[in-house]
Amino acid sequence: MQKDAGVSVEAMIEDLRTLVEVESPSRDVESLAASAKAVAGIIEHRLGGHAVLVESEAGPHVHWSGGGEPKVLLLGHHDTVFPLGTLDRRPFTVADGRVTGPGVFDMLGGIVQAVHGLATLADRSGVEILITADEEVGSRSSRALLEERALACGAVLVLEGAADGGGLKTGRKGCGAFQVSIAGRASHAGLEPTAGINALVEAAHQVLDITAIGRPEAGTTVTPTVASAGTLENVVPAEGSVVVDVRGDGGGERARVESAFAALAPHLPGARISVEGSITRPPMPESAAAGLFAVARRLLPGIEGRAVGGGSDGNFTAALGVPTLDGLGAVGGGAHADHEYVLIEAMAERAGLVAGLVATLQNA
């Protein structure tokens, strides 16, 4: 496989700039509508044809087909975890062999690389691209569509960022989110502090109980990530909540974790709690990636495969029994963090790898 794959790194960087500078935070439907149009525009400009905007309550998903019998689905998302205004603080920058900016690694770089890789193929029949608008928040509006297209195509290449060191992602944990809501009773913190039921204190108890559900030795992590309580400094908090990220390798852990959340009980007399959520993404077993990973290693000898903790839409497609290979996007790091970056030197090679996998699947 030729490392340059006939692509222009400069053109890829400019397309990546276009996507990054249209900020696309999850749940911001107006911003995601603008982002979807930008994604569709790049696809149409580089590949021809028509990219369809599939409207949803989460924002538009972008679907493109090269025509013919479906054989491979390239799957990604254009929503990011960064709020509007992040670009002002952390603008798109090219320096010292890196591209930085909100969403470059997770996962706008992967979209650009895949499109430019496909553009090197004279025959694009059998190829579909689906770029969803809600992967970062659970894929509730896109799951049915991505599962439908995965089953129709029979193979999925996921454009999420590479594993550490540029490896492909051959396995993923199952994951989900829970919210524990606390109801207490307000009172004046100075005049009647004991007349209230302090939802913040109850939330603190719950955080410790929630953390104890995790079993790292079994591959299960339970991590409180967002907490809120209270209104004013002189009011005993009447309400609170704790949001929790859960990851696990499957087996009996899903049932155990969900039962443990359901069994959570209040510590303070009179406090009430309620729990919502579940483990929504099934694990992606390494067996789902085995065949495609073998092809990738023939195309790029020495590339490694790794099982990782993060989830993606590849979890859903692998659970259907559809061969799925993940981590085909940008090589870099810092997903969801301020130091997020993409290595420029790997962009052309990665585009070529996607093109080579697609060509192999077209001829299978």
mmCIF file of C-alpha atoms in Angstrom:
data_model
loop_
_atom_site.group_PDB
_atom_site.id
_atom_site.type_symbol
_atom_site.label_atom_id
_atom_site.label_comp_id
_atom_site.label_asym_id
_atom_site.label_seq_id
_atom_site.Cartn_x
_atom_site.Cartn_y
_atom_site.Cartn_z
ATOM 1 C CA MET A 1 0.000 0.000 0.000
ATOM 2 C CA GLN A 2 1.378 3.396 -0.930
ATOM 3 C CA LYS A 3 1.729 5.579 2.101
ATOM 4 C CA ASP A 4 0.710 8.783 0.337
ATOM 5 C CA ALA A 5 -2.363 7.115 -1.215
ATOM 6 C CA GLY A 6 -2.498 9.926 -3.779
ATOM 7 C CA VAL A 7 -3.955 12.345 -1.240
ATOM 8 C CA SER A 8 -3.037 15.931 -0.460
ATOM 9 C CA VAL A 9 -2.285 16.478 3.205
ATOM 10 C CA GLU A 10 -2.741 20.216 2.723
ATOM 11 C CA ALA A 11 -6.239 19.666 1.332
ATOM 12 C CA MET A 12 -7.097 17.362 4.225
ATOM 13 C CA ILE A 13 -5.974 19.971 6.721
ATOM 14 C CA GLU A 14 -8.115 22.637 5.063
ATOM 15 C CA ASP A 15 -11.175 20.375 5.100
ATOM 16 C CA LEU A 16 -10.483 19.596 8.741
ATOM 17 C CA ARG A 17 -10.291 23.323 9.457
ATOM 18 C CA THR A 18 -13.707 23.756 7.850
ATOM 19 C CA LEU A 19 -15.288 21.148 10.112
ATOM 20 C CA VAL A 20 -13.593 22.278 13.319
ATOM 21 C CA GLU A 21 -14.542 25.909 12.786
ATOM 22 C CA VAL A 22 -18.221 24.950 12.591
ATOM 23 C CA GLU A 23 -18.570 24.073 16.269
ATOM 24 C CA SER A 24 -20.842 21.080 16.831
ATOM 25 C CA PRO A 25 -21.597 20.363 20.494
ATOM 26 C CA SER A 26 -23.920 17.452 21.166
ATOM 27 C CA ARG A 27 -27.575 18.415 21.746
ATOM 28 C CA ASP A 28 -27.166 21.827 20.086
ATOM 29 C CA VAL A 29 -29.410 21.100 17.121
ATOM 30 C CA GLU A 30 -28.838 24.432 15.389
ATOM 31 C CA SER A 31 -25.057 24.042 15.508
ATOM 32 C CA LEU A 32 -25.295 20.411 14.437
ATOM 33 C CA ALA A 33 -27.421 21.424 11.452
ATOM 34 C CA ALA A 34 -24.623 23.725 10.305
ATOM 35 C CA SER A 35 -22.038 21.016 10.967
ATOM 36 C CA ALA A 36 -24.013 18.420 8.989
ATOM 37 C CA LYS A 37 -24.125 20.770 5.999
ATOM 38 C CA ALA A 38 -20.365 21.259 6.230
ATOM 39 C CA VAL A 39 -19.776 17.488 6.359
ATOM 40 C CA ALA A 40 -22.134 16.925 3.423
ATOM 41 C CA GLY A 41 -20.412 19.667 1.454
ATOM 42 C CA ILE A 42 -16.983 18.105 1.874
ATOM 43 C CA ILE A 43 -18.277 14.644 0.934
ATOM 44 C CA GLU A 44 -20.004 15.946 -2.190
ATOM 45 C CA HIS A 45 -17.015 18.056 -3.223
ATOM 46 C CA ARG A 46 -14.519 15.214 -2.853
ATOM 47 C CA LEU A 47 -16.648 12.217 -3.892
ATOM 48 C CA GLY A 48 -19.491 13.571 -6.000
ATOM 49 C CA GLY A 49 -23.059 12.410 -5.653
ATOM 50 C CA HIS A 50 -25.502 13.655 -3.055
ATOM 51 C CA ALA A 51 -25.129 13.428 0.707
ATOM 52 C CA VAL A 52 -28.552 13.157 2.342
ATOM 53 C CA LEU A 53 -29.274 14.950 5.602
ATOM 54 C CA VAL A 54 -31.378 12.612 7.735
ATOM 55 C CA GLU A 55 -33.239 14.812 10.200
ATOM 56 C CA SER A 56 -33.644 13.697 13.810
ATOM 57 C CA GLU A 57 -34.479 15.215 17.175
ATOM 58 C CA ALA A 58 -30.731 15.188 17.944
ATOM 59 C CA GLY A 59 -29.730 16.959 14.739
ATOM 60 C CA PRO A 60 -29.079 15.842 11.160
ATOM 61 C CA HIS A 61 -27.190 12.658 10.342
ATOM 62 C CA VAL A 62 -25.302 12.623 7.028
ATOM 63 C CA HIS A 63 -25.682 9.622 4.684
ATOM 64 C CA TRP A 64 -23.890 9.129 1.358
ATOM 65 C CA SER A 65 -23.884 6.154 -0.994
ATOM 66 C CA GLY A 66 -21.617 5.339 -3.899
ATOM 67 C CA GLY A 67 -24.383 3.242 -5.433
ATOM 68 C CA GLY A 68 -24.511 -0.426 -6.299
ATOM 69 C CA GLU A 69 -24.829 -3.344 -3.911
ATOM 70 C CA PRO A 70 -23.892 -2.204 -0.356
ATOM 71 C CA LYS A 71 -20.669 -3.830 0.841
ATOM 72 C CA VAL A 72 -19.062 -1.564 3.424
ATOM 73 C CA LEU A 73 -20.249 1.172 5.783
ATOM 74 C CA LEU A 74 -17.885 3.909 6.943
ATOM 75 C CA LEU A 75 -19.274 5.053 10.274
ATOM 76 C CA GLY A 76 -18.543 8.216 12.232
ATOM 77 C CA HIS A 77 -20.084 11.181 14.046
ATOM 78 C CA HIS A 78 -19.858 14.955 13.733
ATOM 79 C CA ASP A 79 -21.004 15.920 17.231
ATOM 80 C CA THR A 80 -18.325 16.806 19.781
ATOM 81 C CA VAL A 81 -18.205 17.157 23.558
ATOM 82 C CA PHE A 82 -17.039 20.782 23.500
ATOM 83 C CA PRO A 83 -19.472 23.656 24.233
ATOM 84 C CA LEU A 84 -19.894 26.643 21.958
ATOM 85 C CA GLY A 85 -17.104 29.137 22.485
ATOM 86 C CA THR A 86 -14.362 26.533 22.908
ATOM 87 C CA LEU A 87 -13.002 27.563 19.513
ATOM 88 C CA ASP A 88 -12.388 31.104 20.776
ATOM 89 C CA ARG A 89 -10.211 29.763 23.555
ATOM 90 C CA ARG A 90 -8.614 26.963 21.546
ATOM 91 C CA PRO A 91 -8.646 27.862 17.843
ATOM 92 C CA PHE A 92 -7.758 25.532 14.989
ATOM 93 C CA THR A 93 -3.959 25.500 14.817
ATOM 94 C CA VAL A 94 -1.326 23.790 12.688
ATOM 95 C CA ALA A 95 2.097 23.771 14.333
ATOM 96 C CA ASP A 96 4.991 21.453 15.166
ATOM 97 C CA GLY A 97 3.601 18.572 13.133
ATOM 98 C CA ARG A 98 0.230 18.631 14.875
ATOM 99 C CA VAL A 99 -3.276 19.886 14.208
ATOM 100 C CA THR A 100 -5.136 21.048 17.303
ATOM 101 C CA GLY A 101 -8.626 22.349 17.963
ATOM 102 C CA PRO A 102 -11.913 21.100 19.441
ATOM 103 C CA GLY A 103 -12.924 17.776 17.893
ATOM 104 C CA VAL A 104 -9.876 17.241 15.653
ATOM 105 C CA PHE A 105 -9.132 13.795 17.096
ATOM 106 C CA ASP A 106 -12.619 12.779 18.219
ATOM 107 C CA MET A 107 -13.434 12.528 15.482
ATOM 108 C CA LEU A 108 -13.473 15.080 12.703
ATOM 109 C CA GLY A 109 -10.005 14.078 11.532
ATOM 110 C CA GLY A 110 -11.218 10.565 10.838
ATOM 111 C CA ILE A 111 -14.066 11.821 8.672
ATOM 112 C CA VAL A 112 -11.726 13.916 6.536
ATOM 113 C CA GLN A 113 -9.147 11.156 6.136
ATOM 114 C CA ALA A 114 -11.777 8.623 5.079
ATOM 115 C CA VAL A 115 -13.316 10.940 2.488
ATOM 116 C CA HIS A 116 -9.918 11.747 0.982
ATOM 117 C CA GLY A 117 -8.986 8.071 0.995
ATOM 118 C CA LEU A 118 -12.167 7.150 -0.861
ATOM 119 C CA ALA A 119 -11.495 9.917 -3.358
ATOM 120 C CA THR A 120 -8.441 7.983 -4.566
ATOM 121 C CA LEU A 121 -10.639 5.053 -5.651
ATOM 122 C CA ALA A 122 -11.960 5.146 -9.207
ATOM 123 C CA ASP A 123 -14.776 2.795 -8.185
ATOM 124 C CA ARG A 124 -16.808 3.831 -5.117
ATOM 125 C CA SER A 125 -19.739 1.492 -5.663
ATOM 126 C CA GLY A 126 -20.860 -0.517 -2.682
ATOM 127 C CA VAL A 127 -19.584 2.128 -0.246
ATOM 128 C CA GLU A 128 -21.762 4.020 2.205
ATOM 129 C CA ILE A 129 -20.831 6.761 4.664
ATOM 130 C CA LEU A 130 -22.939 7.531 7.732
ATOM 131 C CA ILE A 131 -21.906 10.420 9.994
ATOM 132 C CA THR A 132 -24.266 10.723 12.947
ATOM 133 C CA ALA A 133 -25.154 13.676 15.178
ATOM 134 C CA ASP A 134 -25.477 12.074 18.608
ATOM 135 C CA GLU A 135 -22.769 9.466 19.231
ATOM 136 C CA GLU A 136 -21.307 11.372 22.159
ATOM 137 C CA VAL A 137 -24.649 11.292 23.995
ATOM 138 C CA GLY A 138 -25.728 7.703 23.417
ATOM 139 C CA SER A 139 -26.802 7.482 19.738
ATOM 140 C CA ARG A 140 -30.469 7.276 20.681
ATOM 141 C CA SER A 141 -31.735 8.901 17.492
ATOM 142 C CA SER A 142 -29.196 7.273 15.162
ATOM 143 C CA ARG A 143 -28.975 3.723 16.462
ATOM 144 C CA ALA A 144 -31.768 2.247 14.359
ATOM 145 C CA LEU A 145 -30.389 3.858 11.192
ATOM 146 C CA LEU A 146 -26.779 2.826 11.747
ATOM 147 C CA GLU A 147 -27.821 -0.728 12.601
ATOM 148 C CA GLU A 148 -29.962 -0.889 9.463
ATOM 149 C CA ARG A 149 -27.122 0.278 7.221
ATOM 150 C CA ALA A 150 -24.583 -1.977 8.949
ATOM 151 C CA LEU A 151 -26.734 -5.043 8.318
ATOM 152 C CA ALA A 152 -27.314 -3.984 4.723
ATOM 153 C CA CYS A 153 -23.592 -3.446 4.047
ATOM 154 C CA GLY A 154 -22.221 -6.440 5.932
ATOM 155 C CA ALA A 155 -18.979 -4.786 7.110
ATOM 156 C CA VAL A 156 -18.266 -1.642 9.132
ATOM 157 C CA LEU A 157 -15.189 0.567 9.336
ATOM 158 C CA VAL A 158 -15.433 2.946 12.297
ATOM 159 C CA LEU A 159 -13.632 6.271 11.876
ATOM 160 C CA GLU A 160 -12.961 6.952 15.563
ATOM 161 C CA GLY A 161 -9.465 8.051 16.518
ATOM 162 C CA ALA A 162 -6.706 5.469 16.729
ATOM 163 C CA ALA A 163 -5.601 3.761 19.924
ATOM 164 C CA ASP A 164 -2.397 4.886 21.621
ATOM 165 C CA GLY A 165 0.530 4.602 19.245
ATOM 166 C CA GLY A 166 -1.724 4.465 16.189
ATOM 167 C CA GLY A 167 -3.167 1.011 16.825
ATOM 168 C CA LEU A 168 -6.573 -0.094 15.609
ATOM 169 C CA LYS A 169 -9.345 -0.745 18.110
ATOM 170 C CA THR A 170 -10.272 -4.407 17.949
ATOM 171 C CA GLY A 171 -12.400 -4.586 21.098
ATOM 172 C CA ARG A 172 -14.368 -2.234 23.306
ATOM 173 C CA LYS A 173 -16.100 -2.384 26.665
ATOM 174 C CA GLY A 174 -19.833 -2.048 26.988
ATOM 175 C CA CYS A 175 -20.867 1.284 28.458
ATOM 176 C CA GLY A 176 -23.774 3.304 29.738
ATOM 177 C CA ALA A 177 -24.792 6.142 32.008
ATOM 178 C CA PHE A 178 -26.922 6.439 35.129
ATOM 179 C CA GLN A 179 -28.405 9.435 36.920
ATOM 180 C CA VAL A 180 -29.148 9.274 40.622
ATOM 181 C CA SER A 181 -31.575 12.013 41.675
ATOM 182 C CA ILE A 182 -31.942 13.052 45.311
ATOM 183 C CA ALA A 183 -34.953 14.734 46.887
ATOM 184 C CA GLY A 184 -34.511 16.377 50.271
ATOM 185 C CA ARG A 185 -36.155 19.369 51.960
ATOM 186 C CA ALA A 186 -35.088 23.000 51.947
ATOM 187 C CA SER A 187 -34.665 25.099 55.080
ATOM 188 C CA HIS A 188 -32.765 28.194 56.191
ATOM 189 C CA ALA A 189 -29.124 27.186 56.656
ATOM 190 C CA GLY A 190 -28.708 29.715 59.508
ATOM 191 C CA LEU A 191 -32.048 29.750 61.295
ATOM 192 C CA GLU A 192 -33.179 26.140 60.881
ATOM 193 C CA PRO A 193 -30.314 24.034 59.505
ATOM 194 C CA THR A 194 -31.652 20.831 61.074
ATOM 195 C CA ALA A 195 -35.185 21.375 59.771
ATOM 196 C CA GLY A 196 -34.098 20.529 56.257
ATOM 197 C CA ILE A 197 -32.963 17.339 54.585
ATOM 198 C CA ASN A 198 -29.658 18.141 52.914
ATOM 199 C CA ALA A 199 -29.653 16.710 49.391
ATOM 200 C CA LEU A 200 -25.974 17.613 48.986
ATOM 201 C CA VAL A 201 -24.959 15.539 52.012
ATOM 202 C CA GLU A 202 -27.096 12.678 50.705
ATOM 203 C CA ALA A 203 -25.428 13.023 47.309
ATOM 204 C CA ALA A 204 -22.027 12.704 49.002
ATOM 205 C CA HIS A 205 -23.116 9.437 50.586
ATOM 206 C CA GLN A 206 -24.407 8.216 47.234
ATOM 207 C CA VAL A 207 -21.133 9.040 45.463
ATOM 208 C CA LEU A 208 -19.289 6.719 47.852
ATOM 209 C CA ASP A 209 -21.868 3.959 47.421
ATOM 210 C CA ILE A 210 -21.827 4.361 43.643
ATOM 211 C CA THR A 211 -18.038 4.221 43.439
ATOM 212 C CA ALA A 212 -18.071 0.974 45.419
ATOM 213 C CA ILE A 213 -20.111 -0.704 42.656
ATOM 214 C CA GLY A 214 -17.079 -0.737 40.378
ATOM 215 C CA ARG A 215 -14.925 -3.843 40.034
ATOM 216 C CA PRO A 216 -11.744 -2.810 38.232
ATOM 217 C CA GLU A 217 -10.338 -6.309 38.636
ATOM 218 C CA ALA A 218 -13.259 -7.561 36.504
ATOM 219 C CA GLY A 219 -12.873 -4.740 33.978
ATOM 220 C CA THR A 220 -15.862 -2.794 35.346
ATOM 221 C CA THR A 221 -15.425 0.910 36.087
ATOM 222 C CA VAL A 222 -18.109 3.046 37.728
ATOM 223 C CA THR A 223 -17.182 6.717 37.682
ATOM 224 C CA PRO A 224 -19.282 9.632 39.000
ATOM 225 C CA THR A 225 -18.721 12.431 36.504
ATOM 226 C CA VAL A 226 -21.229 15.250 37.117
ATOM 227 C CA ALA A 227 -22.891 16.332 40.372
ATOM 228 C CA SER A 228 -25.177 19.201 41.229
ATOM 229 C CA ALA A 229 -27.083 20.399 44.273
ATOM 230 C CA GLY A 230 -28.267 23.564 45.944
ATOM 231 C CA THR A 231 -29.488 27.018 44.970
ATOM 232 C CA LEU A 232 -28.105 29.623 47.421
ATOM 233 C CA GLU A 233 -25.404 29.652 50.079
ATOM 234 C CA ASN A 234 -27.940 30.098 52.902
ATOM 235 C CA VAL A 235 -30.414 27.393 51.820
ATOM 236 C CA VAL A 236 -30.181 23.719 52.758
ATOM 237 C CA PRO A 237 -30.272 21.983 49.340
ATOM 238 C CA ALA A 238 -33.584 20.357 48.542
ATOM 239 C CA GLU A 239 -32.484 18.581 45.367
ATOM 240 C CA GLY A 240 -29.346 17.043 43.922
ATOM 241 C CA SER A 241 -28.168 14.656 41.255
ATOM 242 C CA VAL A 242 -25.160 12.532 40.352
ATOM 243 C CA VAL A 243 -24.389 11.372 36.811
ATOM 244 C CA VAL A 244 -22.305 8.219 36.461
ATOM 245 C CA ASP A 245 -20.289 6.692 33.607
ATOM 246 C CA VAL A 246 -20.164 2.867 33.584
ATOM 247 C CA ARG A 247 -17.898 0.604 31.495
ATOM 248 C CA GLY A 248 -17.632 -3.178 31.528
ATOM 249 C CA ASP A 249 -16.631 -6.258 29.579
ATOM 250 C CA GLY A 250 -19.981 -8.018 29.709
ATOM 251 C CA GLY A 251 -20.707 -11.398 31.208
ATOM 252 C CA GLY A 252 -22.795 -11.053 34.354
ATOM 253 C CA GLU A 253 -21.502 -7.585 35.112
ATOM 254 C CA ARG A 254 -24.293 -5.748 33.319
ATOM 255 C CA ALA A 255 -26.967 -7.405 35.454
ATOM 256 C CA ARG A 256 -24.932 -6.955 38.615
ATOM 257 C CA VAL A 257 -24.294 -3.259 37.998
ATOM 258 C CA GLU A 258 -27.875 -2.467 37.038
ATOM 259 C CA SER A 259 -29.147 -4.342 40.111
ATOM 260 C CA ALA A 260 -26.703 -2.475 42.341
ATOM 261 C CA PHE A 261 -27.940 0.889 41.061
ATOM 262 C CA ALA A 262 -31.546 -0.184 41.580
ATOM 263 C CA ALA A 263 -30.699 -1.151 45.165
ATOM 264 C CA LEU A 264 -29.201 2.196 46.146
ATOM 265 C CA ALA A 265 -30.898 3.498 49.298
ATOM 266 C CA PRO A 266 -30.862 6.891 51.071
ATOM 267 C CA HIS A 267 -28.734 7.458 54.173
ATOM 268 C CA LEU A 268 -30.504 10.516 55.637
ATOM 269 C CA PRO A 269 -33.933 10.087 57.230
ATOM 270 C CA GLY A 270 -36.589 11.478 54.910
ATOM 271 C CA ALA A 271 -34.361 11.691 51.835
ATOM 272 C CA ARG A 272 -35.577 10.024 48.658
ATOM 273 C CA ILE A 273 -33.599 8.851 45.650
ATOM 274 C CA SER A 274 -34.493 7.688 42.172
ATOM 275 C CA VAL A 275 -32.301 6.078 39.523
ATOM 276 C CA GLU A 276 -32.487 6.275 35.742
ATOM 277 C CA GLY A 277 -30.239 4.738 33.131
ATOM 278 C CA SER A 278 -28.701 1.467 32.016
ATOM 279 C CA ILE A 279 -25.762 -0.022 30.154
ATOM 280 C CA THR A 280 -26.847 0.797 26.609
ATOM 281 C CA ARG A 281 -23.821 -0.113 24.488
ATOM 282 C CA PRO A 282 -22.976 -3.822 24.466
ATOM 283 C CA PRO A 283 -19.314 -4.838 24.472
ATOM 284 C CA MET A 284 -17.531 -5.117 21.118
ATOM 285 C CA PRO A 285 -15.811 -8.530 21.185
ATOM 286 C CA GLU A 286 -12.433 -8.848 19.515
ATOM 287 C CA SER A 287 -13.846 -11.664 17.375
ATOM 288 C CA ALA A 288 -15.940 -9.074 15.501
ATOM 289 C CA ALA A 289 -12.781 -7.354 14.251
ATOM 290 C CA ALA A 290 -10.597 -10.402 13.586
ATOM 291 C CA GLY A 291 -11.164 -10.769 9.838
ATOM 292 C CA LEU A 292 -10.937 -7.075 9.022
ATOM 293 C CA PHE A 293 -7.913 -6.627 11.261
ATOM 294 C CA ALA A 294 -6.126 -9.383 9.347
ATOM 295 C CA VAL A 295 -6.774 -7.448 6.131
ATOM 296 C CA ALA A 296 -5.485 -4.248 7.741
ATOM 297 C CA ARG A 297 -2.268 -5.998 8.761
ATOM 298 C CA ARG A 298 -1.703 -7.183 5.210
ATOM 299 C CA LEU A 299 -2.150 -3.619 3.995
ATOM 300 C CA LEU A 300 -0.053 -2.052 6.747
ATOM 301 C CA PRO A 301 2.269 -4.687 8.241
ATOM 302 C CA GLY A 302 3.052 -4.184 11.889
ATOM 303 C CA ILE A 303 -0.038 -2.195 12.804
ATOM 304 C CA GLU A 304 -1.289 -3.227 16.227
ATOM 305 C CA GLY A 305 -4.765 -3.983 17.502
ATOM 306 C CA ARG A 306 -5.935 -3.108 20.995
ATOM 307 C CA ALA A 307 -9.011 -3.590 23.144
ATOM 308 C CA VAL A 308 -9.964 -0.275 24.762
ATOM 309 C CA GLY A 309 -12.321 0.991 27.419
ATOM 310 C CA GLY A 310 -14.157 3.630 25.415
ATOM 311 C CA GLY A 311 -17.360 2.815 23.562
ATOM 312 C CA SER A 312 -18.433 3.775 20.052
ATOM 313 C CA ASP A 313 -21.166 3.013 17.560
ATOM 314 C CA GLY A 314 -19.017 0.027 16.599
ATOM 315 C CA ASN A 315 -20.326 -1.612 19.777
ATOM 316 C CA PHE A 316 -23.801 -1.665 18.255
ATOM 317 C CA THR A 317 -22.764 -3.003 14.859
ATOM 318 C CA ALA A 318 -20.491 -5.685 16.328
ATOM 319 C CA ALA A 319 -23.334 -6.841 18.597
ATOM 320 C CA LEU A 320 -25.379 -7.526 15.457
ATOM 321 C CA GLY A 321 -22.701 -9.915 14.247
ATOM 322 C CA VAL A 322 -21.495 -7.518 11.547
ATOM 323 C CA PRO A 323 -17.695 -7.562 11.104
ATOM 324 C CA THR A 324 -16.492 -4.266 12.594
ATOM 325 C CA LEU A 325 -13.061 -2.657 12.788
ATOM 326 C CA ASP A 326 -12.642 0.508 14.856
ATOM 327 C CA GLY A 327 -9.983 3.149 15.421
ATOM 328 C CA LEU A 328 -9.412 3.815 11.709
ATOM 329 C CA GLY A 329 -9.472 7.575 12.190
ATOM 330 C CA ALA A 330 -6.797 10.067 13.111
ATOM 331 C CA VAL A 331 -3.578 9.178 14.904
ATOM 332 C CA GLY A 332 -3.159 11.509 17.848
ATOM 333 C CA GLY A 333 -4.615 11.785 21.314
ATOM 334 C CA GLY A 334 -6.327 13.883 23.964
ATOM 335 C CA ALA A 335 -9.919 12.900 23.186
ATOM 336 C CA HIS A 336 -12.350 15.112 25.170
ATOM 337 C CA ALA A 337 -9.449 17.173 26.545
ATOM 338 C CA ASP A 338 -7.884 20.561 25.886
ATOM 339 C CA HIS A 339 -4.674 19.015 24.529
ATOM 340 C CA GLU A 340 -6.500 17.066 21.781
ATOM 341 C CA TYR A 341 -4.353 16.729 18.658
ATOM 342 C CA VAL A 342 -3.823 14.925 15.339
ATOM 343 C CA LEU A 343 -0.412 13.932 13.988
ATOM 344 C CA ILE A 344 -0.034 15.323 10.475
ATOM 345 C CA GLU A 345 2.571 12.751 9.428
ATOM 346 C CA ALA A 346 0.053 9.903 9.785
ATOM 347 C CA MET A 347 -2.880 11.466 7.924
ATOM 348 C CA ALA A 348 -2.017 10.259 4.407
ATOM 349 C CA GLU A 349 -1.146 6.766 5.557
ATOM 350 C CA ARG A 350 -4.414 6.506 7.452
ATOM 351 C CA ALA A 351 -6.404 7.680 4.426
ATOM 352 C CA GLY A 352 -4.621 5.012 2.393
ATOM 353 C CA LEU A 353 -5.460 2.320 4.914
ATOM 354 C CA VAL A 354 -9.169 3.137 4.714
ATOM 355 C CA ALA A 355 -8.989 3.126 0.908
ATOM 356 C CA GLY A 356 -7.225 -0.235 0.909
ATOM 357 C CA LEU A 357 -9.763 -1.825 3.243
ATOM 358 C CA VAL A 358 -12.640 -0.507 1.147
ATOM 359 C CA ALA A 359 -11.115 -1.793 -2.094
ATOM 360 C CA THR A 360 -10.588 -5.214 -0.546
ATOM 361 C CA LEU A 361 -14.182 -5.398 0.654
ATOM 362 C CA GLN A 362 -15.502 -4.236 -2.721
ATOM 363 C CA ASN A 363 -13.760 -7.161 -4.368
ATOM 364 C CA ALA A 364 -14.583 -9.773 -1.757
#
